[in-house]
Structures are given as C-alpha cells and as structure tokens.
Amino acid sequence: MMTGVGPERRRRRPAVSCTLCRRRKIKCNRESPCSNCVKSKNESCVYDGDATPLRFRGTSELDLAKTSPERHSLGPPDGGASQVPSYASRSLASSSKSSLSRTSLASASEVESMKSTIRRLEEQLVKATQTASPQPRPTPNSNNIETTTSQLAGTFHINHGSRVDANSQAVSRNLVIHKSRLFGASHWAQGASMFRDVFEVIEPYMRANGSKAISGMKRCKDLARIIKAQRTPRWPTPPTTELPPKGIADELVDCYLRTVETTFRVLHIPTFKTEYDALWVSDAGPSIAFTVQLKLVLAIGAITYDERFSLRASANRWVYEAHTWLSDPDFKPRLNIQCLQSRILLLIARETINVGGDSSWISAGALLRTAMHMGLNRDPSCLPNRTTVAAEMRRRLWNTILELSLQSSIMSGGAPLLSVDDFDCEPPANFDDEQLLTDDPVPKADDEYTQTSIARELRKTYPQRLAIARFLNDLESYATYERTLQFDTELRASYRAICRTLRGFKSGHGRTPSQFETRVLDFIIHYYFCCLHMPFFEQSLRDPTYAFSRKVVIESAVKVWCAIYPSSNIMAAAPRDERVSDRDDMTRFVTCGFGFYRTGSMLATMFVLLELKAQLQDEDSLGPSPYRQDLFALLTDAKVRFWDMIECGETNIKGFLLSTLVSAQVEGLMQGLGPTEFPHHLLRAAEQAEQRCISFMEDKAAQGYNGMNIDAVNEISENAAPFMGDWDCIMSDTDNFFNFGDVEPLSWVLNDESRPFMM
C-alpha cells in the first residue's frame, strides 16, 4: 500500500461554456446565444462567473470602455498604471502565476500603444478645434457701452466689446450704435466719433449766447428742401423713349465707358454699341429693356460730363424710370442677363448720384442673391454648354457683383455675409470684347493688357479684402493686433504683385491702363489699409505700441487723397508727366458723385486732421515746427474741395462745415488760444461757413420755383418715391446738426450710412 499520496489534484480552468451546455455536458460554440440554446429554443443563454461569449472577446478595450466606463477605463483615476481587464487576463492561460506569457505581454503592449495613440489624437483634436472654431462672443460684462449726449453732438453709443484671448492679451471691437442702426468697425462713423470734443466745446456757448449758428443751420435745411424738390420727379416714373440729343448721348456713353466700365465690367461693349447705333437709325422703337439700360448708362456718364454736374436733374429722372420698371412685381421675366446688367447699373447709379435713402449694403445683398438664384456663383464649366461670350459675360457679371457687395460692406460697416466657399465661378479670362465675337477665341497672355485686366487684378486681392471686411464687421470677430498685422502683410504682398503687373503693361508696346483705372485700383487698396488699421488709430495717438498703425493710416490717407486729387498742392513737386490732364474723370467722379469714393475722401481728411491735432497737442518743443507740410496742404485743399461739392449741387453742408470747424481747431492750437478764446474762435468759423452756404443756396433755389415756400415743398415731398424714404433721411439734415426739440441731433453725422458727411 502506498503512503504519503494526497488526494487527486483538479485542473482549475475557467468555465467557457454556458450554464445549459455545462449541465448537459455538451460542446458549446460559445456564441451568444450558443447554437445549442438556439436549437432548444432556450431564450436565456447565460454564462456564469467569468465565462465570456466569443462575441465579446473581439471587442476592443476602447469599445468596452465606452459601454461600461466604470469597469473598463483606460486608466485609473489616480493616474496610476492602467489595469488589463479581467476578461483579457483570464483568456491568457498561464501555467505560472508569477510570469506572463508572450501573448500576455503582446496584449499589454497593444493596450498601452492604443492608449498612447488615443491621447495623441485627443491633443490634436483640441488644437484643431481651438484653431478652427470662431472666437467666443464676449459675455455681457465684457461690453462697455459709452453713451455721449449733448445738445450739439446729440446722443450716440459706442459699444466697447472686449475679451482676453488664450495668451491673456486684451482684444476689443467697437460698434457705433445710432437709433436702429449698427455700424461695424469699417464704417466712417468710427473716425467721426473722435471729433465729438469739438462740438462739446462750443455747445454751452451756443446756447448761452444765442449763436447764429442754429438759425443758420435751420435756414440751410429749408433751402435744401427747395433745391431737392426742384430736381426730384414724382413716383412712380414710368420709363419713356425720350433721350437727349445724339451728340450729348454719345458723350455720356463715352463718359461711362471710360470710367466705371473699365473697372466694373457690366456690358459687352460691341453688342451694346450695335444696339445703341441702331436706336438712332431704325424706325422701329427700341425695346423697353434696352431703353432702361441705356438711360442708366447715361445717368452714370452724366457725373463726369462736366465740372458742375449740369445734367443732375435728368440723371435723377433716368434713375427713377429704371427703378420703376425694375420694381415690377412680376419677377420671373426679369431673371435674365440683360435685366441683371440693369440691376447692377441701377445700384451704381443710385449710389453715385445719391438717389434713395437706404444703404447700398442692403441693395447689394439683394443683387447678390438674385445672381446666385440665377446660378452665376457656379462656373459656366459646371453648367450646360454655352458659347464663350455667354460664359465670359456670366464670369464678368459675377465678378462685378462680388466687388460691389464687398465695397458696400466695407463702406457701410456691415458683414459681407459671403465666403469664398459660396462660389466656384472663376475670374473672367483675359479677353478683349472684340475677341468674344469670334469662334473659339483664345485668351491673351496675362502680361498683355485687355479690357478686363483691371478687373482681373482686383480679383487677385479679393480673398484678402474679403477677410479684412469679415475681420472688421463680423459679429464674432475681435480686432487683435497680430491678426491686423497679418492681414496687412497679405494684402501688401498681393498689391506689390499687382503693381509689378501694371508696370509690365506700361513698359510694353501695346495698350496700357488709363489714369482712371490705375488711380481707382490704388484708391481701393489704400482704402482697405485705412479701414484695417482704423480700430487702433485712436490708441496709436497715445500708445507707441500701435505706431505702425498710425503710420499706415496717415500714409494711406494721403495716397487716397492723391488718387482722387492728383492736382492737389501735395502733388506740386510731382514730375510733369505724372500730372493729370485738364479733364480729370476721377476728380469729377468724386466732386460730382457720391458713395464709396466720396467716403474715401472724407476718411482721408478725418485722419489727417486727427494727426495734425495730435501733433499740436503733444508739442513741447521750443524749436522749429516739425509738422509735415503736406498734411497742412491737404487740410487747406480739403476745404476748397468740399466747397466745390456744394457748387456741384450738394445740398448737405456738413462735410464743408466739419472741415471748417476742425481746421479752425487746428489753427487755434497753432495760435495758442486760451480756454476762453477757443470756443468763440470755433463759433465764428462755423457762422462764416454757414453764411457762405446760405448765400449760395439762396441763389440756387431762386433759379427754380420762384417764391416757393416750405409748405409747398412739403406738399411736393409727399409724392416722393417710397424707396427713398423720409425726406429727413435723404435731405441735408442740417436742422438735426443741433437739437431742435425732440429731433435726434446726431442725424447730422449719422443720417445715412450710404452717404458720408458731405453727402
């Protein structure tokens, strides 16, 4: 008999079969439910203890962690070493508890690698989210609303929104709020708000001394009503076939073609001229669609027809006729290329002739959506086959609509509401108009000038300019100085490339761009530089951190002014061949017209005035004056130019009055006037400017309706066009310059975002 032998040892293997198969002692395929339970129709296939169906064995640790985070976490809460789940450890059978098999080591390595990959992907996701997500809106506590109320300047609000970014840098954005309108950072009112100290100084003296300034402004308002009524037709104004004599019409068409059409392509010139010539020789009457289009061309051409805009009344009537016809409720027949061309011309005409009181930003938005509804935002290559001329005209019109929409955004301080992802239409090809009449035309080389060259060069800067407009006017955008410098660098690089291209045109032996084209392009780019740095200009006058913005704004303002008035005293030292001819279309376009280019002249004047005032207030030297003489020359020239605008038919004297007041302030600082003398000096300047305007406007009003009184004018104004709004919004709101009763005084400054001070 054997001794010392213990009981038989049993192998302790984990149970892998379900309870039913173990009890029956049959092979289990370890599914859930298993095959045996399926055959026996057993609804509950249960695995006891640590038995796990194979369906779960292939599930990754990450998937189990998602379904049961308490039991299957990727790491313990205390940051210690992570534990391999029990089902994985038990599946790695080992004959020794003190060692791990190769399979166990491989599984642990895979788990650790998976966790490392997940951590890396999470970090990348956080970084990408922070970069791509829009900047958060400020909390209500971060908004500081500054309200200024006075009898002279009125009541307006400046919303100073601020927040702190990830680098603990304070960033801000200012919004000017007036009545029911909100003006973004690119609106000229941002610069105008820096002059409120001028009016606050003289307000108490005006009320106490019964200054003639208030009565003078009221008189200018009444005269403006009379002059406006004389040249405003009744509404509606159905279009007629009446045209000016052919000699005048020919010159008006030529004025349009050599100015606006060179930069904003709307017409196919050979086709337009063919229809225009047939108009004078054919016995059959022209189509109403072409007549409307022609009258809009004549109205825009009338701006540069002569130095005094003698055809203003006719231009107003032509615009009214076109607007009446295009306002027909039957919309579908107007969805064609010819009517779209007329809508573009109507937008340009209303803005440049100052017909209508609504913002061009609103009208440009409607025009943009009309074009998108017609599919112009898609490139013709993505649409059904069409001729080359049809495809190129669609590209040209879309390119012009993009420019007008962006131009209205930067001028009115409204968000562009458009991104480069909203369209795929390519820029117009480098064709001359005559080429499009041939079969299978081939575009000219990029270094060869054509009738679309300027539009193509502007399009190259469109992404940068659109980004600037969004940066300044979007609701969730905040003006960080780093981003401002980044946009400045990008736009400056694009502009240098354009300058090289234009110099290549001039050095060749073919055609070259006209002075109007190059000056318009120069004006547009430097206008964007002014707007881009405007949010930091006031700070730059006190903080040298933003000295670069101060330098860019002043240099760009001077260049904007010289682009409009190259014959200015600033350009006296320019070479003879760079001086303009006697007929200067660009100067006439600003002096007689309105809108974007007039706004630029006002912005340039404001920045130069602020710079001179800051230099005088900061001066503490006993030596010679260090001031730039070109800035003083611009200041002197500005008063002359603003008076020219009044002589050309401008009924709003506020641009001339503002330049007079601030010029008087600069002169007073130079003379060292004391606190008591300063307000009287400003009052005298204001009263003299008003008296000059009254004398001129009385003569102008006498040329129309003799003996017409204000009651008659009000009766006529009742027949004004509905789209023109209230007379107080479109007339020279001179009585709103001061507070007459319950009238909002700030209307003298912010009466219409589509018309700057002198409009």
Coordinates of N, CA, C and O in Angstrom, one line a residue, residues 11 53 70 90 165 174 236 246 248 430 502 553 618 669:
R11 N -7.6 20.3 -12.2 CA -7.2 21.5 -13.0 C -8.3 22.6 -12.9 O -9.5 22.3 -13.0
P53 N -18.8 35.1 -23.8 CA -19.1 34.7 -25.2 C -17.9 35.3 -26.1 O -17.4 36.3 -25.9
E70 N -17.2 52.3 -15.9 CA -16.8 52.1 -14.5 C -15.9 50.9 -14.5 O -14.9 50.9 -13.7
R90 N -7.8 36.6 -18.0 CA -8.2 35.2 -17.8 C -8.1 34.4 -19.1 O -8.1 33.2 -19.1
D165 N -7.8 86.7 -24.8 CA -7.6 85.5 -25.6 C -6.8 84.5 -24.8 O -6.4 84.7 -23.6
N174 N -15.1 97.9 -31.4 CA -16.1 99.0 -31.2 C -17.2 99.0 -32.2 O -16.9 98.8 -33.4
P236 N -44.7 106.9 -59.0 CA -43.7 106.2 -59.9 C -43.5 107.1 -61.1 O -44.3 107.9 -61.5
K246 N -28.5 113.3 -79.8 CA -27.5 112.3 -80.0 C -26.1 112.7 -79.7 O -25.3 111.9 -79.1
I248 N -25.1 114.7 -77.3 CA -24.9 114.7 -75.9 C -24.9 113.2 -75.4 O -24.1 112.8 -74.5
N430 N -8.7 86.6 -69.8 CA -8.1 87.8 -70.3 C -8.4 88.1 -71.8 O -7.6 87.9 -72.7
L502 N 1.2 95.8 -63.5 CA 0.8 97.1 -64.1 C 2.0 97.8 -64.7 O 2.0 98.4 -65.8
V553 N -2.0 104.4 -41.5 CA -3.3 105.1 -41.7 C -3.0 106.5 -42.4 O -3.6 106.9 -43.4
D618 N 0.5 117.5 -28.5 CA 1.6 116.8 -27.9 C 2.9 117.6 -28.0 O 4.0 117.2 -27.5
L669 N -5.0 125.9 -32.1 CA -3.9 125.2 -31.4 C -2.6 125.8 -31.8 O -1.7 126.0 -30.9

